[in-house]
Amino acid sequence: MLGTLGIWTFAFDQQPASAVRDAAAELEELGYGALWFGEGFGRDSVSQAWLTLGATRRMTVAAGIANIAFRDPISMAAAERSLNEAFPGRYLLGLGGHRVSDTPIPMDGYEIPSRGKAVRTMTAYLDAMDAVPLNSPAPADPPRRVLAALGPKMLALAAERTLGAHPYFVPVEHTRTAREVMRPGALLAVEQAVVLDSDVSRARETATAHVGFYAEQAPHQMANLRRLGFDEADLSGPSRRLVDSIVAYGDAGAIEKRVREHLDAGADHVCLQVLTADPATPPLREWRELAGLLG
């Protein structure tokens, strides 16, 4: 369905549609099994999916994730059905987002309102999606969904109600524990941040900036790291230990080693988020060079 290796990116948000189409088509030709994209205040997840599915023929296009704070379950269910009907077997809906927290979370200076406990909120959202009486043409196959899951309760919900989980910003140890929590056969599709740069000091600076951003902006991910044994000194630094656990950096060999560690720990699929000094520009050179991993 997804293959072993995919690409995860936010870089399409500030690119014109023509550039997004060209990049998606090239990723397919390079042999990646899936293209994942996030959702913030750029192009909305449904539009991005239509754009990239229309530019490709075989590759899975995955929302990683569609933010449940941004649309009603009725709208999400209708869009999911339409995408699956138009592009059979190629759309994977990942659900998650900043609404699943106990307190409001600022995102790019905009405060996303809270809707309560994460698992309860997501369960209610899934229930509402499943209850929508849709009258549009039905796809040949049932919808394919995953959840952005970190803690054991959300991982269990992902395994029970969807194909599986899409953990983001996690070390290999999380992959190992997630596989233990989830039922046999549940999909575990892990995001892995990477910096492809032979100048290790420069690569580490890019990696540290990435981890530092999430340390300031993502309390749910920091809570997950605490569960895994990282302390306040690791999070506030961020420490070298934390940076090295979250980001694989250096040459292609170092990145391939990390991918294999996730697979050995129980991941079914690893999607690479390539970090560069210019996050708004698709890292085409790096995507091309990394396409040969595991091959």
CSV table of C-alpha atoms in Angstrom, one decimal:
chain,number,residue,atom,x,y,z
A,1,MET,CA,0.0,0.0,0.0
A,2,LEU,CA,2.6,2.5,1.1
A,3,GLY,CA,5.9,0.7,0.4
A,4,THR,CA,8.7,1.0,2.8
A,5,LEU,CA,9.8,4.6,2.2
A,6,GLY,CA,7.9,7.8,1.6
A,7,ILE,CA,8.4,11.6,1.8
A,8,TRP,CA,6.8,13.9,4.3
A,9,THR,CA,6.8,17.6,3.6
A,10,PHE,CA,5.4,21.1,4.5
A,11,ALA,CA,7.3,22.6,1.6
A,12,PHE,CA,4.4,22.6,-0.8
A,13,ASP,CA,2.4,25.2,1.1
A,14,GLN,CA,4.3,28.2,-0.3
A,15,GLN,CA,4.7,26.8,-3.8
A,16,PRO,CA,2.4,27.5,-6.8
A,17,ALA,CA,0.2,24.6,-7.9
A,18,SER,CA,2.3,24.0,-11.0
A,19,ALA,CA,5.5,23.4,-8.9
A,20,VAL,CA,3.6,21.1,-6.5
A,21,ARG,CA,2.3,19.0,-9.4
A,22,ASP,CA,5.8,18.7,-10.9
A,23,ALA,CA,7.4,17.7,-7.6
A,24,ALA,CA,4.7,15.1,-6.8
A,25,ALA,CA,5.1,13.5,-10.2
A,26,GLU,CA,8.9,13.4,-9.8
A,27,LEU,CA,8.6,11.8,-6.3
A,28,GLU,CA,6.5,9.1,-7.9
A,29,GLU,CA,9.0,8.5,-10.7
A,30,LEU,CA,11.8,8.3,-8.1
A,31,GLY,CA,10.0,5.3,-6.6
A,32,TYR,CA,8.7,6.6,-3.3
A,33,GLY,CA,5.7,4.7,-2.1
A,34,ALA,CA,3.8,7.6,-0.5
A,35,LEU,CA,3.7,11.4,-0.3
A,36,TRP,CA,2.7,12.8,3.1
A,37,PHE,CA,2.0,16.5,3.8
A,38,GLY,CA,1.0,18.4,6.9
A,39,GLU,CA,-1.6,21.0,7.4
A,40,GLY,CA,-1.2,24.4,8.9
A,41,PHE,CA,-2.2,27.8,7.5
A,42,GLY,CA,-1.1,27.0,4.0
A,43,ARG,CA,-3.0,25.1,1.3
A,44,ASP,CA,-5.8,23.1,3.1
A,45,SER,CA,-5.4,19.3,3.3
A,46,VAL,CA,-8.2,18.4,1.0
A,47,SER,CA,-7.0,20.8,-1.8
A,48,GLN,CA,-3.5,19.5,-1.4
A,49,ALA,CA,-4.7,16.0,-1.8
A,50,TRP,CA,-6.6,16.7,-5.0
A,51,LEU,CA,-3.6,18.6,-6.4
A,52,THR,CA,-1.1,15.8,-5.8
A,53,LEU,CA,-3.4,12.9,-6.6
A,54,GLY,CA,-4.2,14.5,-9.9
A,55,ALA,CA,-0.5,14.8,-10.7
A,56,THR,CA,0.4,11.2,-9.9
A,57,ARG,CA,-0.9,7.8,-11.1
A,58,ARG,CA,0.3,5.1,-8.6
A,59,MET,CA,1.7,6.6,-5.5
A,60,THR,CA,-0.3,6.9,-2.3
A,61,VAL,CA,-1.1,10.4,-1.2
A,62,ALA,CA,-1.5,10.7,2.6
A,63,ALA,CA,-2.7,13.5,4.8
A,64,GLY,CA,-0.2,13.6,7.6
A,65,ILE,CA,-2.3,15.0,9.1
A,66,ALA,CA,-5.7,16.6,8.3
A,67,ASN,CA,-6.3,18.8,11.3
A,68,ILE,CA,-9.6,18.1,12.9
A,69,ALA,CA,-9.7,21.6,14.3
A,70,PHE,CA,-10.1,22.9,10.7
A,71,ARG,CA,-13.2,21.2,9.5
A,72,ASP,CA,-16.4,19.7,10.7
A,73,PRO,CA,-16.7,15.8,10.6
A,74,ILE,CA,-19.4,16.1,7.9
A,75,SER,CA,-17.1,18.0,5.6
A,76,MET,CA,-14.2,15.6,6.3
A,77,ALA,CA,-16.3,12.6,5.6
A,78,ALA,CA,-17.6,14.0,2.4
A,79,ALA,CA,-14.2,14.9,1.2
A,80,GLU,CA,-12.7,11.6,2.1
A,81,ARG,CA,-15.4,9.7,0.2
A,82,SER,CA,-14.9,11.9,-2.9
A,83,LEU,CA,-11.2,11.5,-2.9
A,84,ASN,CA,-11.4,7.8,-2.6
A,85,GLU,CA,-14.0,7.6,-5.3
A,86,ALA,CA,-12.0,9.7,-7.7
A,87,PHE,CA,-8.6,8.1,-7.0
A,88,PRO,CA,-9.3,4.5,-6.0
A,89,GLY,CA,-6.9,3.0,-3.5
A,90,ARG,CA,-4.5,6.0,-3.4
A,91,TYR,CA,-5.7,8.3,-0.7
A,92,LEU,CA,-4.9,7.8,3.0
A,93,LEU,CA,-6.5,10.1,5.5
A,94,GLY,CA,-4.5,10.9,8.6
A,95,LEU,CA,-6.4,12.6,11.3
A,96,GLY,CA,-5.0,14.6,14.3
A,97,GLY,CA,-4.4,18.2,15.2
A,98,HIS,CA,-4.1,20.8,17.9
A,99,ARG,CA,-7.7,20.6,19.0
A,100,VAL,CA,-6.9,17.3,20.8
A,101,SER,CA,-5.4,19.0,23.8
A,102,ASP,CA,-6.5,20.2,27.2
A,103,THR,CA,-5.6,23.8,26.7
A,104,PRO,CA,-5.6,26.3,23.8
A,105,ILE,CA,-2.4,26.0,21.7
A,106,PRO,CA,-0.9,29.0,19.7
A,107,MET,CA,-0.1,28.1,16.1
A,108,ASP,CA,1.7,30.7,14.1
A,109,GLY,CA,0.4,33.3,16.6
A,110,TYR,CA,-3.2,32.1,16.3
A,111,GLU,CA,-4.8,30.3,19.2
A,112,ILE,CA,-6.5,27.0,18.3
A,113,PRO,CA,-9.3,26.4,20.8
A,114,SER,CA,-9.3,23.3,22.9
A,115,ARG,CA,-12.0,20.6,22.7
A,116,GLY,CA,-11.0,18.5,25.7
A,117,LYS,CA,-9.2,15.2,26.2
A,118,ALA,CA,-7.4,13.9,23.1
A,119,VAL,CA,-8.8,10.3,23.0
A,120,ARG,CA,-12.3,11.4,23.8
A,121,THR,CA,-12.2,14.2,21.2
A,122,MET,CA,-10.8,11.9,18.5
A,123,THR,CA,-13.3,9.1,19.3
A,124,ALA,CA,-16.2,11.6,19.0
A,125,TYR,CA,-14.8,12.9,15.7
A,126,LEU,CA,-14.5,9.4,14.2
A,127,ASP,CA,-18.0,8.5,15.4
A,128,ALA,CA,-19.4,11.7,13.8
A,129,MET,CA,-17.6,10.9,10.5
A,130,ASP,CA,-19.0,7.4,10.4
A,131,ALA,CA,-22.6,8.6,11.1
A,132,VAL,CA,-22.8,11.1,8.2
A,133,PRO,CA,-25.5,10.0,5.7
A,134,LEU,CA,-23.5,10.6,2.5
A,135,ASN,CA,-25.3,10.5,-0.9
A,136,SER,CA,-22.3,10.9,-3.2
A,137,PRO,CA,-21.0,7.9,-5.2
A,138,ALA,CA,-19.4,5.4,-3.0
A,139,PRO,CA,-15.8,4.3,-3.6
A,140,ALA,CA,-15.1,0.7,-4.4
A,141,ASP,CA,-13.1,0.2,-1.2
A,142,PRO,CA,-13.8,1.4,2.3
A,143,PRO,CA,-11.9,4.6,3.4
A,144,ARG,CA,-8.4,4.2,4.7
A,145,ARG,CA,-7.5,6.2,7.8
A,146,VAL,CA,-4.7,6.5,10.3
A,147,LEU,CA,-4.4,8.6,13.5
A,148,ALA,CA,-1.6,10.9,14.6
A,149,ALA,CA,-0.9,8.8,17.7
A,150,LEU,CA,1.8,9.1,20.4
A,151,GLY,CA,0.5,7.9,23.8
A,152,PRO,CA,-0.7,4.4,24.5
A,153,LYS,CA,-4.4,5.3,24.6
A,154,MET,CA,-4.3,7.0,21.2
A,155,LEU,CA,-2.2,4.2,19.7
A,156,ALA,CA,-4.8,1.7,20.9
A,157,LEU,CA,-7.6,3.8,19.4
A,158,ALA,CA,-5.7,4.0,16.1
A,159,ALA,CA,-5.3,0.2,16.0
A,160,GLU,CA,-9.0,-0.3,17.0
A,161,ARG,CA,-10.7,2.2,14.7
A,162,THR,CA,-8.4,2.8,11.8
A,163,LEU,CA,-5.6,1.1,9.8
A,164,GLY,CA,-3.1,2.2,12.3
A,165,ALA,CA,-0.9,5.1,13.5
A,166,HIS,CA,1.2,7.9,12.0
A,167,PRO,CA,3.6,9.0,14.8
A,168,TYR,CA,5.4,12.3,14.2
A,169,PHE,CA,8.5,13.6,15.9
A,170,VAL,CA,9.5,10.4,17.6
A,171,PRO,CA,12.7,8.4,18.3
A,172,VAL,CA,13.2,4.8,17.5
A,173,GLU,CA,12.3,3.8,21.0
A,174,HIS,CA,8.8,5.1,20.5
A,175,THR,CA,8.4,2.9,17.4
A,176,ARG,CA,9.3,-0.1,19.5
A,177,THR,CA,6.8,0.7,22.2
A,178,ALA,CA,4.1,1.6,19.7
A,179,ARG,CA,4.5,-1.7,18.0
A,180,GLU,CA,4.0,-3.4,21.4
A,181,VAL,CA,0.8,-1.4,22.1
A,182,MET,CA,-0.9,-1.9,18.7
A,183,ARG,CA,-2.6,-5.0,17.5
A,184,PRO,CA,-0.7,-7.3,15.1
A,185,GLY,CA,-1.2,-6.1,11.5
A,186,ALA,CA,-1.9,-2.5,12.4
A,187,LEU,CA,-0.1,-0.1,10.2
A,188,LEU,CA,2.8,1.9,11.8
A,189,ALA,CA,3.9,4.7,9.5
A,190,VAL,CA,6.6,6.8,11.2
A,191,GLU,CA,7.8,10.3,10.3
A,192,GLN,CA,11.5,10.7,10.5
A,193,ALA,CA,13.2,14.1,10.2
A,194,VAL,CA,16.5,14.1,8.4
A,195,VAL,CA,19.3,16.5,7.3
A,196,LEU,CA,21.3,15.3,4.3
A,197,ASP,CA,24.5,17.3,4.7
A,198,SER,CA,28.1,15.9,4.8
A,199,ASP,CA,29.1,18.9,7.0
A,200,VAL,CA,28.0,17.3,10.3
A,201,SER,CA,28.3,20.5,12.4
A,202,ARG,CA,26.1,22.4,9.9
A,203,ALA,CA,23.6,19.5,9.8
A,204,ARG,CA,23.4,19.4,13.6
A,205,GLU,CA,22.6,23.2,13.7
A,206,THR,CA,19.6,22.6,11.3
A,207,ALA,CA,18.5,19.6,13.4
A,208,THR,CA,18.8,21.5,16.6
A,209,ALA,CA,16.6,24.4,15.3
A,210,HIS,CA,14.0,21.9,14.2
A,211,VAL,CA,13.8,20.2,17.6
A,212,GLY,CA,13.9,23.6,19.4
A,213,PHE,CA,10.9,24.8,17.5
A,214,TYR,CA,8.8,21.8,18.6
A,215,ALA,CA,10.1,22.1,22.2
A,216,GLU,CA,8.5,25.6,22.3
A,217,GLN,CA,5.4,24.9,20.2
A,218,ALA,CA,4.2,21.4,20.8
A,219,PRO,CA,3.5,20.4,24.5
A,220,HIS,CA,1.8,17.1,23.4
A,221,GLN,CA,5.0,16.0,21.8
A,222,MET,CA,7.0,17.1,24.8
A,223,ALA,CA,4.8,15.0,27.0
A,224,ASN,CA,5.4,12.0,24.8
A,225,LEU,CA,9.2,12.6,25.1
A,226,ARG,CA,8.9,12.7,28.9
A,227,ARG,CA,7.1,9.3,28.8
A,228,LEU,CA,10.2,8.0,26.9
A,229,GLY,CA,12.6,9.2,29.6
A,230,PHE,CA,13.7,12.6,28.4
A,231,ASP,CA,13.9,15.2,31.2
A,232,GLU,CA,13.5,19.0,31.4
A,233,ALA,CA,17.2,19.5,30.6
A,234,ASP,CA,16.8,17.6,27.4
A,235,LEU,CA,13.7,19.5,26.4
A,236,SER,CA,14.9,23.0,27.3
A,237,GLY,CA,18.3,22.8,25.6
A,238,PRO,CA,17.4,20.9,23.4
A,239,SER,CA,20.1,18.5,24.4
A,240,ARG,CA,22.4,16.7,22.0
A,241,ARG,CA,20.8,13.5,23.1
A,242,LEU,CA,17.4,14.6,22.2
A,243,VAL,CA,18.4,16.1,18.8
A,244,ASP,CA,20.2,13.0,17.8
A,245,SER,CA,17.2,10.8,18.8
A,246,ILE,CA,14.7,12.9,16.8
A,247,VAL,CA,16.7,13.9,13.7
A,248,ALA,CA,19.0,11.7,11.6
A,249,TYR,CA,21.7,13.8,10.0
A,250,GLY,CA,24.9,13.4,7.9
A,251,ASP,CA,25.3,11.5,4.7
A,252,ALA,CA,22.8,9.1,3.1
A,253,GLY,CA,24.4,6.2,5.0
A,254,ALA,CA,23.5,7.8,8.4
A,255,ILE,CA,19.9,8.3,7.3
A,256,GLU,CA,19.5,4.8,5.9
A,257,LYS,CA,20.8,3.5,9.3
A,258,ARG,CA,18.0,5.3,11.1
A,259,VAL,CA,15.4,4.1,8.7
A,260,ARG,CA,16.5,0.5,9.2
A,261,GLU,CA,16.4,1.0,13.0
A,262,HIS,CA,12.7,2.1,12.7
A,263,LEU,CA,11.9,-0.9,10.5
A,264,ASP,CA,13.7,-3.3,12.9
A,265,ALA,CA,11.7,-1.8,15.8
A,266,GLY,CA,8.4,-2.6,14.1
A,267,ALA,CA,7.6,0.3,11.6
A,268,ASP,CA,5.9,-0.7,8.4
A,269,HIS,CA,6.7,2.5,6.6
A,270,VAL,CA,9.1,5.5,7.2
A,271,CYS,CA,8.4,8.8,5.6
A,272,LEU,CA,11.3,11.2,5.5
A,273,GLN,CA,11.0,14.9,6.3
A,274,VAL,CA,14.0,16.5,4.8
A,275,LEU,CA,15.1,19.6,6.7
A,276,THR,CA,17.1,22.4,5.0
A,277,ALA,CA,17.9,26.0,5.7
A,278,ASP,CA,15.0,27.0,3.5
A,279,PRO,CA,11.9,25.1,4.6
A,280,ALA,CA,9.6,26.8,2.1
A,281,THR,CA,11.4,25.4,-0.9
A,282,PRO,CA,11.0,21.7,-1.8
A,283,PRO,CA,14.3,19.9,-1.3
A,284,LEU,CA,14.5,18.3,-4.7
A,285,ARG,CA,18.2,17.5,-4.6
A,286,GLU,CA,17.9,15.7,-1.3
A,287,TRP,CA,14.8,13.8,-2.4
A,288,ARG,CA,16.6,12.6,-5.5
A,289,GLU,CA,19.6,11.5,-3.5
A,290,LEU,CA,17.6,9.7,-0.9
A,291,ALA,CA,15.4,7.8,-3.4
A,292,GLY,CA,18.0,5.0,-3.5
A,293,LEU,CA,17.8,4.2,0.2
A,294,LEU,CA,16.9,0.6,1.0
A,295,GLY,CA,17.1,-0.3,-2.7
